[in-house]
Short mmCIF file of C-alpha atoms in Angstrom, two decimals:
data_model
loop_
_atom_site.label_atom_id
_atom_site.label_comp_id
_atom_site.label_asym_id
_atom_site.label_seq_id
_atom_site.Cartn_x
_atom_site.Cartn_y
_atom_site.Cartn_z
CA UNK A 36 -17.88 40.66 4.13
CA UNK A 37 -14.40 39.67 2.72
CA UNK A 38 -12.98 43.01 3.26
CA UNK A 39 -12.41 42.76 7.23
CA UNK A 40 -8.81 41.21 7.44
CA UNK A 41 -10.06 39.02 10.42
CA UNK A 42 -12.60 37.40 8.01
CA UNK A 43 -10.18 36.71 5.58
CA UNK A 44 -7.81 35.23 7.95
CA UNK A 45 -10.72 32.75 9.23
CA UNK A 46 -11.47 31.88 5.61
CA UNK A 47 -7.78 31.44 4.65
CA UNK A 48 -7.23 29.31 7.83
CA UNK A 49 -10.39 27.01 7.44
CA UNK A 50 -9.39 26.69 3.65
CA UNK A 51 -5.84 25.52 4.43
CA UNK A 52 -7.20 22.88 7.35
CA UNK A 53 -9.60 21.52 4.62
CA UNK A 54 -6.91 21.48 1.70
CA UNK A 55 -4.78 19.61 4.24
CA UNK A 56 -7.13 16.89 5.46
CA UNK A 57 -7.56 14.51 2.48
CA UNK A 58 -3.82 14.58 1.83
CA UNK A 59 -2.74 14.40 5.75
CA UNK A 60 -4.66 11.00 6.14
CA UNK A 61 -2.43 9.60 3.57
CA UNK A 62 0.76 11.07 4.94
CA UNK A 63 -0.23 9.53 8.18
CA UNK A 64 -1.20 6.14 6.72
CA UNK A 65 1.95 6.14 4.67
CA UNK A 66 4.42 7.36 6.96
CA UNK A 67 5.09 10.11 4.88
CA UNK A 68 5.83 12.94 7.58
CA UNK A 69 9.52 13.44 6.48
CA UNK A 70 8.28 13.52 2.92
CA UNK A 71 5.99 16.39 3.53
CA UNK A 72 8.34 18.24 5.48
CA UNK A 73 10.92 18.16 2.83
CA UNK A 74 8.57 19.13 0.15
CA UNK A 75 7.24 22.18 2.35
CA UNK A 76 10.96 23.17 3.07
CA UNK A 77 11.63 23.15 -0.81
CA UNK A 78 8.66 25.95 -0.81
CA UNK A 79 11.20 28.51 0.86
CA UNK A 80 13.52 27.70 -2.19
CA UNK A 81 10.39 28.69 -4.52
CA UNK A 82 9.68 31.90 -2.69
CA UNK A 83 13.42 32.83 -3.45
CA UNK A 84 13.16 31.87 -7.15
CA UNK A 85 9.85 33.29 -7.49
CA UNK A 86 11.13 36.77 -6.26
CA UNK A 87 14.25 36.56 -8.58
CA UNK A 88 12.15 35.87 -11.79
CA UNK A 89 9.29 38.31 -10.66
CA UNK A 90 6.81 35.22 -11.01
CA UNK A 91 3.82 34.88 -8.50
CA UNK A 92 4.86 33.36 -5.32
CA UNK A 93 2.20 30.66 -5.64
CA UNK A 94 3.84 29.66 -8.93
CA UNK A 95 7.20 29.50 -7.68
CA UNK A 96 6.32 27.41 -4.35
CA UNK A 97 4.23 25.24 -6.47
CA UNK A 98 6.88 24.36 -9.02
CA UNK A 99 9.63 23.95 -6.50
CA UNK A 100 7.68 21.70 -4.29
CA UNK A 101 6.51 19.37 -7.14
CA UNK A 102 10.29 19.19 -8.09
CA UNK A 103 11.14 18.33 -4.98
CA UNK A 104 8.50 15.62 -4.39
CA UNK A 105 9.32 14.19 -7.71
CA UNK A 106 13.19 14.13 -7.10
CA UNK A 107 12.84 12.62 -3.65
CA UNK A 108 10.49 9.71 -4.98
CA UNK A 109 12.91 8.98 -7.96
CA UNK A 110 15.92 8.76 -5.55
CA UNK A 111 13.94 6.82 -2.85
CA UNK A 112 13.12 4.50 -5.65
CA UNK A 113 16.70 3.63 -6.68
CA UNK A 114 17.94 1.87 -3.58
CA UNK A 115 18.85 4.84 -1.39
CA UNK A 116 17.44 4.58 2.19
CA UNK A 117 14.41 6.69 2.06
CA UNK A 118 15.13 8.33 5.45
CA UNK A 119 18.59 9.27 4.58
CA UNK A 120 17.34 10.64 1.34
CA UNK A 121 14.82 12.80 3.02
CA UNK A 122 16.97 13.93 5.80
CA UNK A 123 19.63 15.43 3.16
CA UNK A 124 16.63 16.74 1.15
CA UNK A 125 14.69 18.47 3.74
CA UNK A 126 17.47 20.38 5.39
CA UNK A 127 19.14 21.03 2.04
CA UNK A 128 15.91 22.68 0.67
CA UNK A 129 15.66 24.76 3.67
CA UNK A 130 19.26 26.11 3.86
CA UNK A 131 19.50 26.72 0.13
CA UNK A 132 15.98 28.34 0.13
CA UNK A 133 17.55 30.41 3.13
CA UNK A 134 20.44 31.47 1.52
CA UNK A 135 18.85 32.09 -1.86
CA UNK A 136 16.05 34.33 -0.33
CA UNK A 137 19.00 36.77 1.21
CA UNK A 138 20.76 36.81 -2.34
CA UNK A 139 17.67 38.15 -4.22
CA UNK A 140 18.07 41.59 -5.13
CA UNK A 141 15.34 44.07 -4.10
CA UNK A 142 13.01 44.98 -1.47
CA UNK A 143 14.03 43.40 1.65
CA UNK A 144 11.90 40.09 2.09
CA UNK A 145 10.14 39.60 5.34
CA UNK A 146 11.53 35.94 5.64
CA UNK A 147 9.66 34.91 8.85
CA UNK A 148 6.33 35.39 7.14
CA UNK A 149 7.28 32.69 4.87
CA UNK A 150 8.61 30.51 7.52
CA UNK A 151 5.77 30.87 9.91
CA UNK A 152 3.05 32.32 8.05
CA UNK A 153 1.51 36.01 7.98
CA UNK A 154 -2.22 35.04 8.07
CA UNK A 155 -3.16 38.76 8.54
CA UNK A 156 -1.73 39.88 5.27
CA UNK A 157 -3.83 37.25 3.43
CA UNK A 158 -5.41 39.25 0.62
CA UNK A 159 -8.22 38.34 -2.04
CA UNK A 160 -6.16 36.58 -4.24
CA UNK A 161 -4.59 34.55 -1.63
CA UNK A 162 -7.96 33.29 -0.42
CA UNK A 163 -9.09 32.58 -3.88
CA UNK A 164 -5.92 30.30 -4.42
CA UNK A 165 -6.35 28.57 -0.93
CA UNK A 166 -9.89 27.64 -1.85
CA UNK A 167 -9.19 26.80 -5.59
CA UNK A 168 -6.21 24.59 -4.10
CA UNK A 169 -8.47 22.96 -1.65
CA UNK A 170 -11.13 22.05 -4.17
CA UNK A 171 -8.56 20.46 -6.57
CA UNK A 172 -6.92 18.57 -3.71
CA UNK A 173 -10.19 17.10 -2.49
CA UNK A 174 -11.17 16.49 -6.15
CA UNK A 175 -7.84 14.67 -6.86
CA UNK A 176 -7.84 12.49 -3.83
CA UNK A 177 -11.75 11.55 -3.93
CA UNK A 178 -11.21 10.66 -7.74
CA UNK A 179 -8.24 8.31 -6.88
CA UNK A 180 -9.57 7.30 -3.40
CA UNK A 181 -9.81 3.46 -3.73
CA UNK A 182 -6.94 2.96 -5.70
CA UNK A 183 -4.94 5.09 -3.14
CA UNK A 184 -6.28 3.24 -0.37
CA UNK A 185 -5.40 -0.17 -2.07
CA UNK A 186 -1.96 0.85 -2.71
CA UNK A 187 -1.50 1.92 0.76
CA UNK A 188 -2.42 -1.27 2.14
CA UNK A 189 -0.58 -3.15 -0.34
CA UNK A 190 1.06 -2.55 -3.68
CA UNK A 191 0.85 -5.98 -4.57
CA UNK A 192 -2.74 -6.17 -3.83
CA UNK A 193 -3.21 -2.89 -6.05
CA UNK A 194 -1.20 -4.53 -8.89
CA UNK A 195 -3.43 -7.66 -8.85
CA UNK A 196 -6.41 -5.67 -9.17
CA UNK A 197 -4.89 -3.67 -12.17
CA UNK A 198 -4.20 -0.56 -10.26
CA UNK A 199 -0.54 0.99 -10.68
CA UNK A 200 0.64 2.17 -7.29
CA UNK A 201 3.58 4.16 -8.89
CA UNK A 202 0.69 6.29 -10.66
CA UNK A 203 -1.14 6.80 -7.42
CA UNK A 204 2.27 7.96 -5.99
CA UNK A 205 2.26 10.79 -8.34
CA UNK A 206 -1.33 11.89 -7.50
CA UNK A 207 0.04 12.30 -3.76
CA UNK A 208 2.90 14.01 -4.88
CA UNK A 209 0.82 16.58 -6.91
CA UNK A 210 -1.64 17.11 -4.01
CA UNK A 211 1.18 17.47 -1.62
CA UNK A 212 2.69 20.42 -3.78
CA UNK A 213 -0.63 22.10 -3.95
CA UNK A 214 -0.93 21.90 -0.24
CA UNK A 215 2.27 23.52 0.41
CA UNK A 216 1.78 26.24 -2.04
CA UNK A 217 -1.60 27.22 -0.57
CA UNK A 218 -0.60 26.71 3.12
CA UNK A 219 2.77 28.58 3.00
CA UNK A 220 1.05 32.03 3.57
CA UNK A 221 -1.06 30.80 6.46
CA UNK A 222 0.93 28.49 8.47
CA UNK A 223 4.42 29.13 6.87
CA UNK A 224 6.90 26.30 5.50
CA UNK A 225 7.95 24.94 8.73
CA UNK A 226 4.61 24.06 10.16
CA UNK A 227 2.67 22.80 7.17
CA UNK A 228 3.82 19.31 8.16
CA UNK A 229 1.95 19.76 11.37
CA UNK A 230 -1.26 20.87 9.78
CA UNK A 231 -0.86 17.84 7.66
CA UNK A 232 -0.36 15.04 10.23
CA UNK A 233 -1.98 16.35 13.44
CA UNK A 234 -5.80 16.74 12.52
CA UNK A 235 -5.53 13.40 11.00
CA UNK A 236 -3.71 11.71 13.88
CA UNK A 237 -6.21 13.26 16.16
CA UNK A 238 -9.27 11.72 14.27
CA UNK A 239 -7.57 8.56 14.41
CA UNK A 240 -8.96 7.19 17.97
CA UNK A 241 -12.83 7.81 16.69
CA UNK A 242 -12.54 6.50 13.25
CA UNK A 243 -13.56 2.88 12.28
CA UNK A 244 -13.11 3.28 8.49
CA UNK A 245 -10.75 5.41 6.33
CA UNK A 246 -13.61 7.60 5.42
CA UNK A 247 -14.60 8.42 9.11
CA UNK A 248 -10.76 9.17 9.51
CA UNK A 249 -11.18 11.87 6.60
CA UNK A 250 -14.08 13.53 7.81
CA UNK A 251 -12.80 13.68 11.26
CA UNK A 252 -9.33 15.47 10.01
CA UNK A 253 -11.19 17.85 8.17
CA UNK A 254 -13.64 18.77 11.07
CA UNK A 255 -10.66 18.71 13.65
CA UNK A 256 -8.38 20.65 11.50
CA UNK A 257 -11.07 23.36 10.93
CA UNK A 258 -11.52 23.56 14.88
CA UNK A 259 -7.77 23.98 15.53
CA UNK A 260 -7.76 26.87 12.77
CA UNK A 261 -10.63 28.60 14.63
CA UNK A 262 -9.39 27.94 18.13
CA UNK A 263 -5.75 28.95 16.88
CA UNK A 264 -6.98 32.30 15.50
CA UNK A 265 -8.93 33.07 18.23
CA UNK A 266 -6.05 32.49 20.81
CA UNK A 267 -3.89 34.60 18.49
CA UNK A 268 -6.26 37.29 18.76
CA UNK A 269 -6.76 36.95 22.36
CA UNK A 270 -3.24 36.62 23.68
CA UNK A 271 -1.54 38.45 20.64
CA UNK A 272 0.47 35.26 19.58
CA UNK A 273 1.63 34.36 16.15
CA UNK A 274 -1.35 32.98 14.13
CA UNK A 275 0.27 29.99 12.46
CA UNK A 276 2.06 28.46 15.29
CA UNK A 277 -1.23 29.18 17.56
CA UNK A 278 -3.19 27.06 14.85
CA UNK A 279 -0.70 24.38 15.64
CA UNK A 280 -0.75 24.68 19.30
CA UNK A 281 -4.77 24.50 18.98
CA UNK A 282 -4.40 21.26 16.90
CA UNK A 283 -2.01 19.64 19.33
CA UNK A 284 -4.36 20.31 22.18
CA UNK A 285 -7.06 18.69 20.27
CA UNK A 286 -4.74 15.66 19.52
CA UNK A 287 -4.21 15.20 23.19
CA UNK A 288 -7.98 15.48 24.18
CA UNK A 289 -8.81 13.06 21.25
CA UNK A 290 -6.02 10.32 22.35
CA UNK A 291 -7.27 10.93 26.18
CA UNK A 292 -10.84 10.42 25.41
CA UNK A 293 -10.74 8.29 22.33
CA UNK A 294 -11.21 4.58 22.67
CA UNK A 295 -7.50 3.44 21.98
CA UNK B 70 -6.74 -26.18 -23.41
CA UNK B 71 -5.96 -22.50 -23.28
CA UNK B 72 -3.84 -21.49 -20.33
CA UNK B 73 -5.10 -18.75 -17.56
CA UNK B 74 -1.76 -17.46 -16.96
CA UNK B 75 1.41 -18.41 -18.95
CA UNK B 76 5.10 -17.31 -18.53
CA UNK B 77 7.43 -18.01 -21.31
CA UNK B 78 11.22 -17.88 -20.76
CA UNK B 79 10.57 -15.55 -17.64
CA UNK B 80 13.25 -14.00 -15.89
CA UNK B 81 13.14 -11.59 -12.87
CA UNK B 82 15.88 -9.26 -11.44
CA UNK B 83 15.87 -7.77 -8.15
CA UNK B 84 18.41 -5.11 -7.90
CA UNK B 85 21.44 -6.36 -10.22
CA UNK B 86 20.52 -9.89 -9.07
CA UNK B 87 18.48 -12.28 -11.20
CA UNK B 88 16.41 -14.19 -8.96
CA UNK B 89 14.73 -16.28 -11.48
CA UNK B 90 15.38 -17.13 -14.81
CA UNK B 91 14.06 -18.99 -18.04
CA UNK B 92 10.84 -20.10 -16.33
CA UNK B 93 8.21 -21.50 -18.65
CA UNK B 94 5.32 -22.20 -16.85
CA UNK B 95 1.31 -22.18 -17.34
CA UNK B 96 -1.87 -22.98 -15.11
CA UNK B 97 -4.90 -24.02 -16.67
CA UNK B 98 -8.76 -24.09 -15.44
CA UNK B 99 -9.50 -25.79 -12.14
CA UNK B 100 -5.73 -26.92 -11.63
CA UNK B 101 -4.29 -26.65 -8.22
CA UNK B 102 -0.37 -26.17 -8.74
CA UNK B 103 1.80 -25.54 -5.66
CA UNK B 104 5.09 -23.92 -5.82
CA UNK B 105 7.68 -25.01 -3.32
CA UNK B 106 11.28 -23.99 -2.84
CA UNK B 107 13.60 -22.68 0.12
CA UNK B 108 13.80 -19.24 1.18
CA UNK B 109 14.99 -16.96 -1.43
CA UNK B 110 14.28 -19.34 -4.21
CA UNK B 111 12.39 -16.74 -6.10
CA UNK B 112 9.00 -18.61 -5.65
CA UNK B 113 7.28 -15.23 -4.37
CA UNK B 114 9.00 -13.40 -7.36
CA UNK B 115 7.40 -15.78 -9.51
CA UNK B 116 4.06 -15.47 -8.03
CA UNK B 117 4.76 -11.62 -8.26
CA UNK B 118 5.64 -11.48 -11.78
CA UNK B 119 2.59 -13.48 -12.55
CA UNK B 120 0.19 -10.88 -10.99
CA UNK B 121 2.32 -8.27 -12.74
CA UNK B 122 3.83 -6.64 -9.43
CA UNK B 123 7.19 -6.99 -10.82
CA UNK B 124 8.29 -6.60 -14.32
CA UNK B 125 9.99 -9.40 -16.35
CA UNK B 126 13.49 -8.88 -17.08
CA UNK B 127 13.47 -11.04 -20.13
CA UNK B 128 10.56 -13.24 -21.39
CA UNK B 129 6.99 -12.59 -20.97
CA UNK B 130 3.87 -13.13 -19.00
CA UNK B 131 0.48 -13.54 -20.78
CA UNK B 132 -2.84 -13.58 -18.87
CA UNK B 133 -6.12 -14.76 -20.45
CA UNK B 134 -8.15 -11.59 -21.76
CA UNK B 135 -10.15 -10.04 -18.72
CA UNK B 136 -8.87 -12.83 -16.30
CA UNK B 137 -10.64 -12.58 -12.85
CA UNK B 138 -7.93 -13.23 -10.47
CA UNK B 139 -8.02 -13.33 -6.63
CA UNK B 140 -4.75 -12.69 -4.81
CA UNK B 141 -3.99 -13.32 -1.19
CA UNK B 142 -0.64 -11.89 -0.14
CA UNK B 143 1.48 -13.37 2.29
CA UNK B 144 0.90 -10.66 4.71
CA UNK B 145 0.07 -6.86 4.96
CA UNK B 146 1.82 -4.49 6.85
CA UNK B 147 -1.36 -2.53 7.92
CA UNK B 148 -0.16 0.83 9.53
CA UNK B 149 -1.90 0.95 13.11
CA UNK B 150 -2.75 4.61 12.15
CA UNK B 151 -5.19 3.21 9.35
CA UNK B 152 -8.65 2.31 10.40
CA UNK B 153 -10.26 -0.43 8.24
CA UNK B 154 -12.96 -3.01 8.96
CA UNK B 155 -13.05 -6.10 7.10
CA UNK B 156 -16.22 -5.08 5.23
CA UNK B 157 -14.84 -1.95 4.17
CA UNK B 158 -11.69 -3.78 2.95
CA UNK B 159 -13.61 -6.15 0.78
CA UNK B 160 -15.02 -3.11 -0.99
CA UNK B 161 -11.63 -2.30 -2.42
CA UNK B 162 -11.39 -1.64 -5.11
CA UNK B 163 -15.17 -2.18 -6.13
CA UNK B 164 -17.89 -1.74 -4.08
CA UNK B 165 -19.93 -5.04 -3.46
CA UNK B 166 -23.30 -5.64 -2.28
CA UNK B 167 -24.01 -6.62 1.00
CA UNK B 168 -25.22 -10.11 0.14
CA UNK B 169 -21.80 -10.71 -2.04
CA UNK B 170 -19.99 -9.67 1.08
CA UNK B 171 -21.86 -12.19 3.49
CA UNK B 172 -21.47 -14.90 0.90
CA UNK B 173 -17.66 -14.22 0.58
CA UNK B 174 -17.05 -14.11 4.13
CA UNK B 175 -19.10 -17.25 4.78
CA UNK B 176 -17.28 -19.26 1.90
CA UNK B 177 -14.04 -18.03 3.59
CA UNK B 178 -15.22 -19.08 7.08
CA UNK B 179 -14.82 -15.45 8.19
CA UNK B 180 -18.47 -14.49 8.61
CA UNK B 181 -17.75 -13.33 12.38
CA UNK B 182 -14.98 -10.95 11.25
CA UNK B 183 -16.93 -8.20 9.20
CA UNK B 184 -16.95 -5.58 11.64
CA UNK B 185 -13.50 -6.18 12.94
CA UNK B 186 -10.48 -4.07 12.51
CA UNK B 187 -7.56 -5.60 10.13
CA UNK B 188 -5.23 -4.68 12.68
CA UNK B 189 -6.81 -6.56 15.47
CA UNK B 190 -6.96 -9.87 13.48
CA UNK B 191 -4.73 -13.02 14.25
CA UNK B 192 -2.65 -14.62 11.64
CA UNK B 193 -5.51 -17.02 10.71
CA UNK B 194 -8.32 -14.44 10.75
CA UNK B 195 -6.33 -12.17 8.74
CA UNK B 196 -5.74 -14.88 6.18
CA UNK B 197 -9.37 -15.79 6.10
CA UNK B 198 -10.33 -12.01 5.53
CA UNK B 199 -7.94 -11.90 2.84
CA UNK B 200 -9.48 -15.00 1.10
CA UNK B 201 -12.83 -13.46 1.38
CA UNK B 202 -11.83 -10.46 -0.62
CA UNK B 203 -9.95 -12.46 -3.25
CA UNK B 204 -13.29 -14.72 -3.56
CA UNK B 205 -15.34 -11.66 -4.01
CA UNK B 206 -15.21 -11.18 -7.50
CA UNK B 207 -15.61 -15.02 -8.50
CA UNK B 208 -12.21 -15.32 -9.42
CA UNK B 209 -11.16 -17.97 -12.32
CA UNK B 210 -7.85 -18.13 -10.58
CA UNK B 211 -6.83 -17.93 -6.89
CA UNK B 212 -3.43 -17.16 -6.27
CA UNK B 213 -2.07 -17.73 -2.65
CA UNK B 214 1.35 -16.52 -1.30
CA UNK B 215 2.28 -18.76 1.37
CA UNK B 216 -1.10 -18.87 2.68
CA UNK B 217 -0.50 -20.87 5.81
CA UNK B 218 2.47 -18.75 7.26
CA UNK B 219 1.82 -18.21 10.93
CA UNK B 220 -0.82 -21.10 11.07
CA UNK B 221 -0.30 -24.01 13.26
CA UNK B 222 -0.50 -27.46 11.90
CA UNK B 223 -4.09 -28.06 12.48
CA UNK B 224 -4.79 -24.62 11.00
CA UNK B 225 -2.81 -25.58 7.95
CA UNK B 226 -4.73 -28.56 7.46
CA UNK B 227 -8.06 -26.72 7.72
CA UNK B 228 -6.99 -24.13 5.37
CA UNK B 229 -5.66 -26.68 2.79
CA UNK B 230 -9.05 -28.50 3.08
CA UNK B 231 -10.85 -25.29 2.67
CA UNK B 232 -8.95 -24.27 -0.60
CA UNK B 233 -9.84 -27.66 -2.09
CA UNK B 234 -13.55 -27.15 -1.18
CA UNK B 235 -13.42 -23.91 -2.68
CA UNK B 236 -11.89 -25.35 -5.96
CA UNK B 237 -14.56 -27.69 -6.14
CA UNK B 238 -17.17 -25.39 -5.44
CA UNK B 239 -16.31 -22.33 -7.59
CA UNK B 240 -14.38 -24.25 -10.09
CA UNK B 241 -11.24 -21.81 -10.10
CA UNK B 242 -7.88 -22.95 -10.63
CA UNK B 243 -5.40 -22.45 -7.66
CA UNK B 244 -1.78 -21.55 -7.59
CA UNK B 245 -0.08 -21.72 -4.19
CA UNK B 246 3.32 -20.79 -2.97
CA UNK B 247 4.67 -22.66 0.24
CA UNK B 248 8.22 -22.27 1.50
CA UNK B 249 7.64 -25.35 3.51
CA UNK B 250 9.24 -28.03 1.57
CA UNK B 251 7.92 -30.73 3.56
CA UNK B 252 4.14 -30.09 3.44
CA UNK B 253 2.41 -30.01 0.06
CA UNK B 254 -1.16 -30.61 -0.53
CA UNK B 255 -1.94 -34.09 -1.70
CA UNK B 256 -4.57 -32.51 -3.84
CA UNK B 257 -2.11 -30.61 -6.00
CA UNK B 258 -2.57 -31.55 -9.26
CA UNK B 259 1.04 -30.49 -9.99
CA UNK B 260 3.97 -29.43 -7.81
CA UNK B 261 6.62 -26.90 -8.90
CA UNK B 262 10.18 -26.85 -7.22
CA UNK B 263 11.87 -23.47 -7.66
CA UNK B 264 15.09 -22.68 -7.04
CA UNK B 265 16.12 -19.77 -9.06
CA UNK B 266 14.55 -21.67 -12.00
CA UNK B 267 12.32 -24.58 -12.08
CA UNK B 268 14.18 -27.29 -10.79
CA UNK B 269 11.52 -29.81 -11.60
CA UNK B 270 7.76 -30.45 -11.52
CA UNK B 271 5.76 -33.26 -11.16
CA UNK B 272 2.57 -34.90 -9.86
CA UNK B 273 2.41 -34.85 -5.97
CA UNK B 274 1.28 -38.66 -5.72
CA UNK B 275 4.51 -40.14 -6.49
CA UNK B 276 6.21 -37.89 -3.72
CA UNK B 277 3.18 -38.43 -1.24
CA UNK B 278 3.72 -42.18 -1.70
CA UNK B 279 7.15 -42.04 0.02
CA UNK B 280 5.91 -43.82 3.20
CA UNK B 281 8.42 -42.61 5.66
CA UNK B 282 7.50 -39.10 5.25
CA UNK B 283 3.92 -39.55 5.19
CA UNK B 284 4.22 -41.19 8.43
CA UNK B 285 5.41 -38.24 9.92
CA UNK B 286 2.49 -36.21 9.38
CA UNK B 287 -0.27 -38.79 8.35
CA UNK B 288 -3.26 -39.32 10.66
CA UNK B 289 -2.68 -36.00 12.70
CA UNK B 290 -3.85 -33.84 9.63
CA UNK B 291 -6.48 -36.09 8.32
CA UNK B 292 -4.57 -37.24 5.07
CA UNK B 293 -4.91 -33.82 3.76
CA UNK B 294 -1.13 -33.14 3.88
CA UNK B 295 1.45 -35.22 2.27
CA UNK B 296 5.32 -35.02 2.56
CA UNK B 297 7.43 -34.05 -0.05
CA UNK B 298 11.14 -34.10 0.32
CA UNK B 299 13.41 -31.75 -1.62
CA UNK B 300 16.73 -32.29 -0.91
CA UNK B 301 19.02 -29.81 -2.74
CA UNK B 302 21.57 -32.17 -3.23
CA UNK B 303 19.48 -33.21 -6.42
CA UNK B 304 18.26 -36.41 -5.37
CA UNK B 305 14.87 -35.97 -6.45
CA UNK B 306 12.09 -38.49 -6.24
CA UNK B 307 9.75 -37.34 -8.93
CA UNK B 308 8.44 -39.03 -11.92
CA UNK B 309 10.33 -36.82 -14.35
CA UNK B 310 14.13 -36.69 -15.16
CA UNK B 311 15.82 -34.26 -13.01
CA UNK B 312 19.48 -34.69 -13.77
CA UNK B 313 20.21 -31.39 -14.82
CA UNK B 314 23.24 -29.32 -13.85
CA UNK B 315 21.23 -26.37 -12.69
CA UNK B 316 22.51 -24.11 -15.42
CA UNK B 317 19.50 -25.20 -17.65
CA UNK B 318 15.97 -25.68 -16.68
CA UNK B 319 14.80 -29.09 -16.44
CA UNK B 320 12.08 -30.01 -19.08
CA UNK B 321 10.01 -32.41 -17.04
CA UNK B 322 7.83 -35.28 -18.45
CA UNK B 323 4.53 -33.70 -17.89
#
């Protein structure tokens, strides 16, 4: 059953949508859109390093994304403006990544597949990693759910309840690096941010509680993946961007029909 | 008597600036203490240091073991993208029973707000929702950071009266911060003047008896509010000696 490339593509896209949902809601609530982008862009550098050292791409992207997330978090905590640091880091990571990829010796790399995803080349190992990543992200976020919610609402309230918002932030960063590492194959480094934000934002008009928004984000993300893949198949368009287009259509519909 | 929270030689820095230095303070069960001071005087920093949200750069803060504290922040910047009903908010971080939630909402006068979104609340409603959450774990001490910001004068009087009632009802201590130098609750057992350090502290009675100030508010607020003048040219109307040069904290008579 997993042998047909279309089956693998569907399972991969659905897995990524599910992995992105629990993190995506927090990225929206905490206004971390740029942070997500910077981390995702760093993954390109991770690809280059993985090729240079002949390590698995997954490990390379995971480590470099994690490093990026921690570095940015440290710098913004030291009085630099968050917007400025993210602007520097996000573009620098992309540029250094692109340069590094071309410097790596060896078989010519299809750069585009890492920037925009290459869903039809998803193999069994990729699928396993995607779903493992999705399970880990859900586990991590649900484990820290109330602490994360309270820290997002107010760090002071969290402290007063004996929760350290700094630690919750690390949980977010680890989850973010995981999502980036599993999503790069499907939607590519440039559009990972879209998979985080758009389904969560689409779920907002129909949600009255954070939990409803989480479920909505997961559901709409899966719908967008299926719709996007179908249109990619039907109109022969690239899969990653098609998924993001589908998500955007759902976003527009949701806000037109929603009560807000 | 053992203190619920005690600060000894506490200093707090924001960036490179020391915003608070050499604070010795303690609050005991059932006491109502109000911290007043001008903007930027470090009174919110003192509150945050007491709940553990900012670290002490010198000195220390000790809390009674397993102290149940209820904190009401000055405001929350709830992002409009976050859906959150008042009832769901009350369950953070611990799930409460429906009955406890209803009780806390009633005590805070917020029973009609349960299903409302946090982002839709007015200033006063928001304050009551915050208070309900703080009451939920039966606090031994209630900490309120500028609780009447955004309330009009009758609203402030109502709020202070509510706090007084709650103290009597629940037997908890209350520590409040107010940036309004003129309005201090007559029910405060102690008033603490902060401006980078503790300028002076004392019983508000003495201050409240200054007729010319009381006349300004007086009847309009049902006598709950008393006036308290704080001129930072160091002319204090208190019961303690306050003839310090602002480099050493004043040790007050009580």
